[in-house]
Short mmCIF file of C-alpha atoms in Angstrom, two decimals:
data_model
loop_
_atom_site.label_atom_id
_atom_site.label_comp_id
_atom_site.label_asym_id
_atom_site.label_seq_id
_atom_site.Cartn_x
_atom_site.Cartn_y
_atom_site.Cartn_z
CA UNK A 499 -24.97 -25.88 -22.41
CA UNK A 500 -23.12 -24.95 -25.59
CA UNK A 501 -24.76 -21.67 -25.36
CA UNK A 502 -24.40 -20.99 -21.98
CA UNK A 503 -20.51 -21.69 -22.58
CA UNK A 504 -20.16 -19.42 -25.66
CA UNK A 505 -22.28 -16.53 -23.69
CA UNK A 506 -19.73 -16.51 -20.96
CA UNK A 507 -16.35 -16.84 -23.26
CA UNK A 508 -17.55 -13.98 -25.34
CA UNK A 509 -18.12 -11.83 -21.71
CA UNK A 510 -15.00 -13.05 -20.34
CA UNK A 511 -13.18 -11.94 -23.59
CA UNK A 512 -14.71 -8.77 -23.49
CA UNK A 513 -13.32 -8.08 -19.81
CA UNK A 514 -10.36 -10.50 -19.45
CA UNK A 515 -7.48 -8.68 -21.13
CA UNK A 516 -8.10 -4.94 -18.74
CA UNK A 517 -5.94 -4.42 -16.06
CA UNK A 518 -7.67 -3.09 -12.97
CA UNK A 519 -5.76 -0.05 -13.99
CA UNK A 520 -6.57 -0.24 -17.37
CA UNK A 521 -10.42 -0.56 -16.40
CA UNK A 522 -9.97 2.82 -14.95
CA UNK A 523 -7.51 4.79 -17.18
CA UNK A 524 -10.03 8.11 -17.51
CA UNK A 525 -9.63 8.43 -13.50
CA UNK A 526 -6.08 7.48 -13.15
CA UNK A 527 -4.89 9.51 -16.18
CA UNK A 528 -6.93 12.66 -14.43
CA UNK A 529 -5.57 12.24 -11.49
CA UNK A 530 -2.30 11.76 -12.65
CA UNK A 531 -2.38 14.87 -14.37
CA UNK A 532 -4.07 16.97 -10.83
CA UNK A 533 -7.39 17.38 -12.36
CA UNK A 534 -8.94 16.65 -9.28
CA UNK A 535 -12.02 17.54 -9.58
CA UNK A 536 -12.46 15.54 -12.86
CA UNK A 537 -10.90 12.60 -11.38
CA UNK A 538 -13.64 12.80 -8.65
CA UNK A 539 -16.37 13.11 -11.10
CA UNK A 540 -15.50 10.03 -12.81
CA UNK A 541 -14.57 7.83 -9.72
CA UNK A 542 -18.01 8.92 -8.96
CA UNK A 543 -19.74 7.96 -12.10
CA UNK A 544 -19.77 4.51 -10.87
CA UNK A 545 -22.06 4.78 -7.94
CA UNK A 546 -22.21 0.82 -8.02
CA UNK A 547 -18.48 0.42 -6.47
CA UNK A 548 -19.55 2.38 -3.48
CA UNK A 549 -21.14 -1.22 -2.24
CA UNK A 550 -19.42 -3.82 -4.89
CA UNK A 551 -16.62 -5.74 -5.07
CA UNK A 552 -14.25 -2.73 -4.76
CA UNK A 553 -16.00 -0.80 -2.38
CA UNK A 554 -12.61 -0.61 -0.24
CA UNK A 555 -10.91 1.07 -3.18
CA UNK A 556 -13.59 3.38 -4.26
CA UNK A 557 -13.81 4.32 -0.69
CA UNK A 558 -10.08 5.14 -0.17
CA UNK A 559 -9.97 6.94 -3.64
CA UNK A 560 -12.20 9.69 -2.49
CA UNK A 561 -11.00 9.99 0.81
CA UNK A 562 -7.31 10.45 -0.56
CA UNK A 563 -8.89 12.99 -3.71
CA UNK A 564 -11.01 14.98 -0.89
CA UNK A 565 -7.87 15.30 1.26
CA UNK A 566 -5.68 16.75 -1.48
CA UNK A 567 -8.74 19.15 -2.38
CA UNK A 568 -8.54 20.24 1.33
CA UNK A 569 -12.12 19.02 1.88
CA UNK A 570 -10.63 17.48 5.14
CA UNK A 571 -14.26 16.27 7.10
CA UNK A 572 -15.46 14.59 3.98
CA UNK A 573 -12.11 13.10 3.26
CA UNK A 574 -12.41 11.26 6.98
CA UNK A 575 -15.75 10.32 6.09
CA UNK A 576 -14.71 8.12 3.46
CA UNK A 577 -11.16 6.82 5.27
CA UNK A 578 -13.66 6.04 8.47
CA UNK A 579 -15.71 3.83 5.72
CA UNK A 580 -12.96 1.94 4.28
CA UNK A 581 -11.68 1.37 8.26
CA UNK A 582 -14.90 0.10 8.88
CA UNK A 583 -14.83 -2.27 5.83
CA UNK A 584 -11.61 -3.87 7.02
CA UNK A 585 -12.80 -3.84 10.66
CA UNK A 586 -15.75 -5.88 9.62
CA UNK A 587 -14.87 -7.66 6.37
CA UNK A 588 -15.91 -11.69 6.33
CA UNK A 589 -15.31 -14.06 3.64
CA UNK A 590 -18.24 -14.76 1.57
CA UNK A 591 -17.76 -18.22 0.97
CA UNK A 592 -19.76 -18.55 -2.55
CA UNK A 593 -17.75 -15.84 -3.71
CA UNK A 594 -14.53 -17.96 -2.88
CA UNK A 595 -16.24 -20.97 -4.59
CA UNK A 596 -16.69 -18.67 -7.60
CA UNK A 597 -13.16 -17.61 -7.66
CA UNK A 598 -11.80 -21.19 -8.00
CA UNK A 599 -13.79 -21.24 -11.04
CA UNK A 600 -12.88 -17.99 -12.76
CA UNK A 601 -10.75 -15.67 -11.15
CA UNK A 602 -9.82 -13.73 -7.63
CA UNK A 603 -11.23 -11.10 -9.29
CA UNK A 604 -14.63 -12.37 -8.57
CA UNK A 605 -14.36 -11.77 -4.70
CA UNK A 606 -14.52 -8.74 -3.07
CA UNK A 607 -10.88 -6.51 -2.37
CA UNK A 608 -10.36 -6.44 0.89
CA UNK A 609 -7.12 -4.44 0.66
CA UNK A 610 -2.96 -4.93 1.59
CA UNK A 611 -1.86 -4.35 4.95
CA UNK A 612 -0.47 -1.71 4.63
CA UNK A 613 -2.91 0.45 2.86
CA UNK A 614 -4.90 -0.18 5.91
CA UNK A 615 -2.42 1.56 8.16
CA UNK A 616 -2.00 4.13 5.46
CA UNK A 617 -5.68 5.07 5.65
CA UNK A 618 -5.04 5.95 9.03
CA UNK A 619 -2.37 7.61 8.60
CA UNK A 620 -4.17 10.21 6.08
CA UNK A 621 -7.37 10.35 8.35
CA UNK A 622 -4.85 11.40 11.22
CA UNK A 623 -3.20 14.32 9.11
CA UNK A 624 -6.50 15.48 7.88
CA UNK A 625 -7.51 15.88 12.39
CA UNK A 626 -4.26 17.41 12.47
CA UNK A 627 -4.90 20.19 9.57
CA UNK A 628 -8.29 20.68 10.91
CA UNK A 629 -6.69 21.19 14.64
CA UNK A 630 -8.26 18.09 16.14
CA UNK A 631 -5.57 16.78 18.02
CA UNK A 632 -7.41 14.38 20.15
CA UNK A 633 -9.25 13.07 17.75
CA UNK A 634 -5.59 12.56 15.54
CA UNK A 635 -4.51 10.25 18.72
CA UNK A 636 -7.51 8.15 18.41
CA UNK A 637 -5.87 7.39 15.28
CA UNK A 638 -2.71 7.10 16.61
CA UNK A 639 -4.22 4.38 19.33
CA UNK A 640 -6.23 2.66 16.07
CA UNK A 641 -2.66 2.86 14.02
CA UNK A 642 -1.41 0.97 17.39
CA UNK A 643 -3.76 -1.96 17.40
CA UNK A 644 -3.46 -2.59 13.76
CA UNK A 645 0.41 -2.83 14.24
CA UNK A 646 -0.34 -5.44 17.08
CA UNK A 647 -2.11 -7.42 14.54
CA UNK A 648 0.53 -7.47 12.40
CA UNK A 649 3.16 -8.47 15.13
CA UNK A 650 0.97 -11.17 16.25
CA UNK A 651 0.18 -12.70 12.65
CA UNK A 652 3.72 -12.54 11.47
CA UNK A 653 6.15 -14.20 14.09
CA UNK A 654 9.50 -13.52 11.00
CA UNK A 655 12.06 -11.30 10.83
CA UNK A 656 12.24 -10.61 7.18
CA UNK A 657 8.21 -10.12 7.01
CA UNK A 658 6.35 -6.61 7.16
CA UNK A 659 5.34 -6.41 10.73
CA UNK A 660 6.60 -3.27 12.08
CA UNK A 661 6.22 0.31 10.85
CA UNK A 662 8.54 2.93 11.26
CA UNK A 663 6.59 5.92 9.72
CA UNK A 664 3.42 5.14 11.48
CA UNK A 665 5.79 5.00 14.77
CA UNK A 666 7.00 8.02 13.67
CA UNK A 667 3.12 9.77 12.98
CA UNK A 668 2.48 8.59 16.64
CA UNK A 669 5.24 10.26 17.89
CA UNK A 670 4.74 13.95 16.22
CA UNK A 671 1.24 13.61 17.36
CA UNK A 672 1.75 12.99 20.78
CA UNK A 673 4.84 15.82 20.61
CA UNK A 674 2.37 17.89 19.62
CA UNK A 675 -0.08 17.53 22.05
CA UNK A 676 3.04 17.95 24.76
CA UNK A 677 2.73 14.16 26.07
CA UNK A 678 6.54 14.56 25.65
CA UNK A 679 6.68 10.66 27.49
CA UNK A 680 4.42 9.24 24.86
CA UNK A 681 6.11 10.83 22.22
CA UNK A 682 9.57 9.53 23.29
CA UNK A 683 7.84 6.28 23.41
CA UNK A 684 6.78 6.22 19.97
CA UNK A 685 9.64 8.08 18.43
CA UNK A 686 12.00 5.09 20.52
CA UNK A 687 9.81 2.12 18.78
CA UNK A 688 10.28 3.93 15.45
CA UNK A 689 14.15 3.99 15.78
CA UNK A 690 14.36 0.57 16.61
CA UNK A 691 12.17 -0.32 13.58
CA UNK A 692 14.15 1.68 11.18
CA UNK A 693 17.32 -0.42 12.89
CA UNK A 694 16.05 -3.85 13.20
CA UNK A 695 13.67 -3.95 9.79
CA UNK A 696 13.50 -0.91 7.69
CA UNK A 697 17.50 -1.34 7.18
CA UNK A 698 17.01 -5.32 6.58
CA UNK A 699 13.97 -5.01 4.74
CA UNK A 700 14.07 -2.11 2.72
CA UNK A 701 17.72 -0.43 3.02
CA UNK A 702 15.94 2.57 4.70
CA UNK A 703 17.23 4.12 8.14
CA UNK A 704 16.44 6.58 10.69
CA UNK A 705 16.33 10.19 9.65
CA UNK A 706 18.20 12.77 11.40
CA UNK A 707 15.16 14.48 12.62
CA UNK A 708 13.89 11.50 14.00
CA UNK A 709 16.76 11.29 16.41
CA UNK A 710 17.02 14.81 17.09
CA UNK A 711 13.05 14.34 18.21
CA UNK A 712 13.94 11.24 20.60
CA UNK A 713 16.53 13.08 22.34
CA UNK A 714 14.77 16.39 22.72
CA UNK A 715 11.61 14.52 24.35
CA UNK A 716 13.75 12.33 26.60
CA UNK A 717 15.21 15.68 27.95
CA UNK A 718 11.44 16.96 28.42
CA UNK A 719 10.36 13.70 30.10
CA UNK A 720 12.81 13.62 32.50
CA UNK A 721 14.53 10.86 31.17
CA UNK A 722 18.56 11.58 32.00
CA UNK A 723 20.06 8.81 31.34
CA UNK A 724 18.00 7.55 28.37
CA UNK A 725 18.92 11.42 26.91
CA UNK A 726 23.40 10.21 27.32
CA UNK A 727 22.72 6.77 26.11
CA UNK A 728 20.90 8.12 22.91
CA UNK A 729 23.61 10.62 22.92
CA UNK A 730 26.02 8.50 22.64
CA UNK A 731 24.45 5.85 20.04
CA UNK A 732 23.57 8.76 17.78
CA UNK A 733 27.12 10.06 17.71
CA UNK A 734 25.89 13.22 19.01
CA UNK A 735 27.78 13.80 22.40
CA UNK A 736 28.05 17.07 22.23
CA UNK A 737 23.98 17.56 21.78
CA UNK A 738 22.50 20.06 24.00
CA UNK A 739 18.66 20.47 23.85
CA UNK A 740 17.37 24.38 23.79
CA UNK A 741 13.83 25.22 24.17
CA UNK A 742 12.42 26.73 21.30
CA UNK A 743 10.91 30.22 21.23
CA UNK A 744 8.80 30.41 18.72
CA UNK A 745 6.41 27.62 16.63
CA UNK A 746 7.11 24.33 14.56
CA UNK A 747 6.28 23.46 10.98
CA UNK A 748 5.51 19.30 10.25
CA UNK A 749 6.35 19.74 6.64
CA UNK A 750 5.45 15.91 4.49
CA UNK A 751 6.57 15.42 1.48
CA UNK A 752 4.40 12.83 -0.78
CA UNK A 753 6.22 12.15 -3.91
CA UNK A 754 5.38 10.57 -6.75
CA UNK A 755 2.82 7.21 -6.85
CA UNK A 756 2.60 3.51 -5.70
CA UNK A 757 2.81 0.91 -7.71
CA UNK A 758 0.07 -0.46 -10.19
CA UNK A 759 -0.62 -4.16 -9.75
CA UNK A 760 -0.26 -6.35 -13.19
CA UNK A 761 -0.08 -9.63 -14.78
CA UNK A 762 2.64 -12.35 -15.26
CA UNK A 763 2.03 -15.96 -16.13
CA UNK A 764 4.05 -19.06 -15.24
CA UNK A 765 3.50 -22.36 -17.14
CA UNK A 766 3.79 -25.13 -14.93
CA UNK A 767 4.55 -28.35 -16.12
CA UNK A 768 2.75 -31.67 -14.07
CA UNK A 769 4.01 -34.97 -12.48
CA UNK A 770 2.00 -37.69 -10.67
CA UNK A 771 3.22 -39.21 -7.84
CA UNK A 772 0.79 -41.22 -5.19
CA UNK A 773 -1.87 -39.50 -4.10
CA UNK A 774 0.36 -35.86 -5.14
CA UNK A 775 0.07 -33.95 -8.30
CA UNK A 776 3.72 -32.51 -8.45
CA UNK A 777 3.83 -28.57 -10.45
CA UNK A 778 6.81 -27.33 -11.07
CA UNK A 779 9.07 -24.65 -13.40
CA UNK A 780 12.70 -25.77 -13.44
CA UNK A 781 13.72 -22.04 -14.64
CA UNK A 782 12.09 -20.37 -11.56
CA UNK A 783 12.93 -23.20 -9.16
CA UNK A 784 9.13 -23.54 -8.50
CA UNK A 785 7.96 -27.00 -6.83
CA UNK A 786 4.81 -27.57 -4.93
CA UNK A 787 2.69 -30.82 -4.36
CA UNK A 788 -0.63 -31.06 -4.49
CA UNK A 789 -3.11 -33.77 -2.71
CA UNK A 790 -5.38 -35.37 -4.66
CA UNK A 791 -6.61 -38.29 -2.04
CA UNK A 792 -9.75 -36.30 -1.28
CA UNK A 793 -10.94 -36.37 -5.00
CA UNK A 794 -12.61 -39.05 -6.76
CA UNK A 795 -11.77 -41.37 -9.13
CA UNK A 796 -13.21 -39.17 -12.32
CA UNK A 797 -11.84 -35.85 -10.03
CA UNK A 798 -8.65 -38.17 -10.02
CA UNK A 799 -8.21 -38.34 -13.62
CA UNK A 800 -8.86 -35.71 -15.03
CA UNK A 801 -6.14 -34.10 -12.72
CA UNK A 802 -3.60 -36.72 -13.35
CA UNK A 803 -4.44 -36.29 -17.00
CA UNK A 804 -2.41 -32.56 -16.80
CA UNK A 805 0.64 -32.56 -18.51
CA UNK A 806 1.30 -28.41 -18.05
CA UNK A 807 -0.87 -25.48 -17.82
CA UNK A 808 -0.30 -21.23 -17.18
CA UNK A 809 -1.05 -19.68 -14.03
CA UNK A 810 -1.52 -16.19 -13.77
CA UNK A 811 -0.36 -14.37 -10.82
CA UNK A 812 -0.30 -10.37 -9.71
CA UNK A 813 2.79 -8.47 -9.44
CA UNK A 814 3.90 -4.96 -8.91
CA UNK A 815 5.20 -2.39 -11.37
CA UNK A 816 7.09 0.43 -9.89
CA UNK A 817 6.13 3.98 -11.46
CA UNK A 818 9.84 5.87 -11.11
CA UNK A 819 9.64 8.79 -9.58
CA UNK A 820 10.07 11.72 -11.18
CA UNK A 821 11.92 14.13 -8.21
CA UNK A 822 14.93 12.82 -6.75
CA UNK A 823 14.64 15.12 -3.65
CA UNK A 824 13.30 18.19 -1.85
CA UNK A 825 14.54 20.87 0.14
CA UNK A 826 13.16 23.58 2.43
CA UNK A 827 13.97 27.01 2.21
CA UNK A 828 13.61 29.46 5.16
CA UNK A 829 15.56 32.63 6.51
CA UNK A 830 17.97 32.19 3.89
CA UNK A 831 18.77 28.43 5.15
CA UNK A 832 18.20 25.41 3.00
CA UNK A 833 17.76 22.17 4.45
CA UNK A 834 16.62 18.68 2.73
CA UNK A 835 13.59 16.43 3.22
CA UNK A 836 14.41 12.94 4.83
CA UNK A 837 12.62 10.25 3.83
CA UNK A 838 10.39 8.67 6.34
CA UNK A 839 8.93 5.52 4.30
CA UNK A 840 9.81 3.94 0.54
CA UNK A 841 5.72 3.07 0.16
CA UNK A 842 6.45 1.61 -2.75
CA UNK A 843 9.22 -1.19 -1.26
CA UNK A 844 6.56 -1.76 1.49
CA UNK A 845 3.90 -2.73 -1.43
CA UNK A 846 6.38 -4.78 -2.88
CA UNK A 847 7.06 -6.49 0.48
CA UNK A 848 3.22 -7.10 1.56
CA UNK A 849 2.82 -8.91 -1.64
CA UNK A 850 6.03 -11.20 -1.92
CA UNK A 851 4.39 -12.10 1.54
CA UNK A 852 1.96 -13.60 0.06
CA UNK A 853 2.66 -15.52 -3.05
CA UNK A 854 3.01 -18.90 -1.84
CA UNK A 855 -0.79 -18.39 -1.34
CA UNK A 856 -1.15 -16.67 -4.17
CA UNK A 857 0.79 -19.83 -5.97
CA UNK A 858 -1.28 -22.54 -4.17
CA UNK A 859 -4.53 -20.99 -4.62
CA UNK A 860 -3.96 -19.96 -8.26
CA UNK A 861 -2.79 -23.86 -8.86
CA UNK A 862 -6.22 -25.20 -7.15
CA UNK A 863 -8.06 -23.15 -8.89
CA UNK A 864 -6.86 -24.07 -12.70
CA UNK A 865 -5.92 -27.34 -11.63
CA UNK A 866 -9.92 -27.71 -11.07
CA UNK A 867 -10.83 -25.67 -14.02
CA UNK A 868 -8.46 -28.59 -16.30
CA UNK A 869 -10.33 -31.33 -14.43
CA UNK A 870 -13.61 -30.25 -15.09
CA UNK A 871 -12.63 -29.78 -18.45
CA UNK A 872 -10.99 -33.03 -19.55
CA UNK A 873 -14.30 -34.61 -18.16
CA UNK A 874 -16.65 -32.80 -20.33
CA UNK A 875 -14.26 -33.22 -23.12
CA UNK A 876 -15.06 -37.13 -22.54
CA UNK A 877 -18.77 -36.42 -22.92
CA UNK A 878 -18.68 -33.97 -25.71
CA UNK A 879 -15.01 -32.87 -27.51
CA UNK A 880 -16.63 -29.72 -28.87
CA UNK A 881 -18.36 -28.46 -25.29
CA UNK A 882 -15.40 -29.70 -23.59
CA UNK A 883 -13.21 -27.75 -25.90
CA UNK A 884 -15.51 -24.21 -25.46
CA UNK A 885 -14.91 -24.85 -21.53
CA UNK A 886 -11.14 -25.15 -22.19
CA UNK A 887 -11.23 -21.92 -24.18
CA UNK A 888 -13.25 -20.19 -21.61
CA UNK A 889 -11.03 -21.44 -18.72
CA UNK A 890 -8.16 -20.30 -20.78
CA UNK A 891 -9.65 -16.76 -21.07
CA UNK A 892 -11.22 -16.33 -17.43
CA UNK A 893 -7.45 -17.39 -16.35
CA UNK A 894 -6.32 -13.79 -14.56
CA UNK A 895 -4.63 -12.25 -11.71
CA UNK A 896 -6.14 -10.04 -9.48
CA UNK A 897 -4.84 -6.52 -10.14
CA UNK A 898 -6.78 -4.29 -7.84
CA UNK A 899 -4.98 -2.02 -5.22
CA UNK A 900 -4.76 1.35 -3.93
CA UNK A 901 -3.12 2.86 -6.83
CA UNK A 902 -3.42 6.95 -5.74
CA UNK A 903 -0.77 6.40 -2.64
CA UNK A 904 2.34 8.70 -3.09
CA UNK A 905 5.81 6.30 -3.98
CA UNK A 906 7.71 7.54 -1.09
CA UNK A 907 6.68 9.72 1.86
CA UNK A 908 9.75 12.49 3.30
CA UNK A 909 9.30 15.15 6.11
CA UNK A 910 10.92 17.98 8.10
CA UNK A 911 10.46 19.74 11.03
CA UNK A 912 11.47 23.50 10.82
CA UNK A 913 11.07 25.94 13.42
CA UNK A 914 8.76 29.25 12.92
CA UNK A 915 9.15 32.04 14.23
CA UNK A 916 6.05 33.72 15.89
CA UNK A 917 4.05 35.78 13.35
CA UNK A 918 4.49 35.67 9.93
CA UNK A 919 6.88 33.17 8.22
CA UNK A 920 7.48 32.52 4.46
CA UNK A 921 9.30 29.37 3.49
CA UNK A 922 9.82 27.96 -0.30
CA UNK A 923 9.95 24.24 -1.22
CA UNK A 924 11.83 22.97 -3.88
CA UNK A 925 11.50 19.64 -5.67
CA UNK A 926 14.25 18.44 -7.90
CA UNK A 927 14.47 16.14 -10.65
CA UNK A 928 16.82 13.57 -12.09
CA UNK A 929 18.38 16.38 -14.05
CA UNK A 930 18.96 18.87 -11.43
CA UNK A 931 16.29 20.96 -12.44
CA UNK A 932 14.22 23.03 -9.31
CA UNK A 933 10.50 23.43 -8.98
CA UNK A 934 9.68 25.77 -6.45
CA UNK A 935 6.75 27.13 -4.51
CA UNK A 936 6.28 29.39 -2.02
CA UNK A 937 4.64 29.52 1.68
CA UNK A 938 3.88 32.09 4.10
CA UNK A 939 2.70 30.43 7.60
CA UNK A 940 1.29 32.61 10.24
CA UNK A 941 1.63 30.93 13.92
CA UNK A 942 1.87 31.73 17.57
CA UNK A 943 3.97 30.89 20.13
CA UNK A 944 4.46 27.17 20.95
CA UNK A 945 1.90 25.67 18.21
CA UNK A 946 2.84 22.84 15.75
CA UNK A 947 1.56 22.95 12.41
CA UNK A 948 0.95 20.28 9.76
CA UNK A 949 1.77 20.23 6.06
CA UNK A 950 1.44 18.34 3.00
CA UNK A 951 2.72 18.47 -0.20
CA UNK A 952 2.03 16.33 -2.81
CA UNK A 953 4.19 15.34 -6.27
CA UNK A 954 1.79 13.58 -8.82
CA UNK A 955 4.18 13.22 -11.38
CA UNK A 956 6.00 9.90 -12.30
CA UNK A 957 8.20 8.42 -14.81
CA UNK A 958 7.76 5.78 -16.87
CA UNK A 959 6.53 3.03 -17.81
CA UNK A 960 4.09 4.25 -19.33
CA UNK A 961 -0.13 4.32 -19.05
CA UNK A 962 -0.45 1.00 -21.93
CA UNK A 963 2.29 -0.95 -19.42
CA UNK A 964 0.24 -1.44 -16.71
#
């Protein structure tokens, strides 16, 4: 037994203190840096994540690598896996056992909610730049059903439920396409969004386009009197909607990168009462009961016999952005990127969500691991005191998630003229100073393209943060 315990504190030591960042610094410094194709070498020099414990993340990795690389088919392939893996994901309930002994970590990521919908969203733009509209709306009815489930499982206000840039995909989609109703549809649920939750939630409104889009499709669906009333909410009376001759440009804007997921640590101190175990941290305001009546009487004290104990628990950490804005250049006539969704606030949202769970899971599961130890340390101090240090070092968060999503997420929709059309894009920083880069888009009369532009860089904190 002694040597069993030993074995397993010197393998926990080993691989206790890495972040799941930190585990994979060669890929995440690559890609940081655009070295794509490295990155994608070493995300797939691990061949054994493709069916592990992190299978969702390896999977969304190279679809979101392969879609900047403008390998578009294989990119899907991967985004359709991960889809799949949420679609049919099941708790494997030894796995769960094994957590409340160790860690989270020892279950398999299933992934946030809203890197699910922003799978989809990537898999749609890569139809769209390979011109496969209807399969981009199969997508767009996917993108639908997922939102459903996240209406139906939060019934709050102030939780993630709704989402205004996957509204908005739907509607430029549909636009696109010329189902001018379904697009007004879409583009109407995205407004509201933006109004009722998006403001509330994470102080972002509705961009200009946005509204310029809802009242141009309103006009093209017949809609009359939806086309004044918008008028009117929008401030816009004077709006008058004139058919375009020539093409449209879909222009996104990823900037910078999500947030990494990390550790913090609360110590908790203990209080019996009845049949409740009573944790608490008077300088977080932190107070939760726990029932002990299904224990017994050993279980019993060796939980009663906590005094205080640390908890470890994920959080975010926000990687600045490095560009403050954008702007599109075309014909002489420079007009700004809007942003369509702060990713990052969303991340920051799903997981607040969830840390009363997080808390009452992470206090089961140490509250067991102290148990089991003050019971061996009955038996035998010196085993007992090995299990204590290897509970103590197994203690950890679980700091997986998609960490190659852009920050935020901007767009604009510029008008082409047919044939040839060269447009620049400039990013700007925090000091004022302009990166620019220069397109030439050749179209024809009446077509919508789609556009992506991505901004790896970030600020700091630094790599050794995180």
């Amino acid at each position: 037994m002694r040597k069993v315990l030993l074995i397993l504190a010197i393998i926990s030591l080993w691989s206790s203190c890495a972040t799941y960042y930190q585990s994979n610094i060669s890929f995440n410094q690559e890609f940081e840096k655009g070295d794509l194709d490295k990155a994608l070498t070493t995300l797939r020099s691990h061949p054994t994540e493709a069916s592990g414990k992190r299978q969702f993340l390896f999977d969304v990795n190279n679809g979101l690598l392969l879609s900047l690389m403008g390998r578009y088919e294989e990119s899907n392939e991967y985004f359709e896996k991960a889809f799949l893996y949420g679609e049919d994901y099941h708790i494997n309930y030894l796995n769960e056992v094994g957590s409340y002994l160790t860690n989270p970590n020892f279950t398999a990521y299933k992934g946030e909610d809203h890197e699910h919908l922003m799978l989809l969203y990537f898999k749609a733009l890569n139809y769209l730049k390979l011109n496969k509209p209807d399969e981009a709306l199969v997508e767009c009815r996917r993108l639908n059903i997922r939102l459903q489930q996240l209406t139906d499982r939060y019934d709050s206000d102030n939780k993630y439920r709704k989402d205004a840039l996957i509204n908005t995909l739907m509607g430029l989609i549909y636009d696109s396409d010329k189902d001018y109703n379904n697009a007004f549809i879409a583009y109407r649920n995205a407004i509201e969004i933006y109004d009722e939750d998006f403001k509330k939630l994470f102080n972002v409104g509705p961009p200009e386009q946005l509204k310029y889009d809802l009242l141009r499709t309103a006009k093209l669906s017949g809609m009359d009197s939806e086309f004044e009333s918008y008028k009117i909410q929008f401030g816009m009376p004077d709006y008058q909607y004139t058919p375009g001759e020539g093409a449209d440009l879909i222009f996104f804007w990823h900037n910078g990168l999500s947030p990494v997921k990390a550790e913090w640590s609360i110590n908790f101190a203990v209080a019996r009462r009845d049949n409740y175990l009573i944790f608490s941290n008077s300088n977080l305001g932190l107070t939760f009961p726990f029932n002990i009546g299904g224990y017994d009487e050993k279980e019993k004290k060796g939980l009663s016999s906590l005094e205080f104990f640390r908890v470890a628990f994920p959080k975010y950490i926000e990687r600045p952005v490095y560009f403050s804005s954008s702007t599109v250049t075309i014909d002489g006539v420079e007009r700004p990127l809007e942003l369509l969704e702060d990713v990052n606030k969303v991340a920051f949202k799903c997981l607040s969500e969830r840390m009363t769970l997080e808390l009452s899971k992470a206090l089961i599961r140490v509250a067991l691991k102290k148990a089991s130890e003050y019971q061996l340390k009955k038996d035998d101090k010196a085993l007992g005191s090995l299990l204590g240090m290897v509970n103590a070092i197994t203690e950890k968060a679980d700091t997986r998630n998609w960490q190659t999503l852009p920050h935020s997420i901007y767009y604009s929709r510029i008008s082409l003229k047919e044939g040839a059309n060269a447009l620049t894009f400039s990013t700007i920083d925090g000091q004022g100073k302009s990166q620019k880069h220069d397109f030439t888009y050749q179209v024809t009369k009446g077509q919508t393209l789609f556009h992506t532009f991505s901004s790896l860089e970030s600020n700091y904190p630094t790599h050794g943060y995180y």
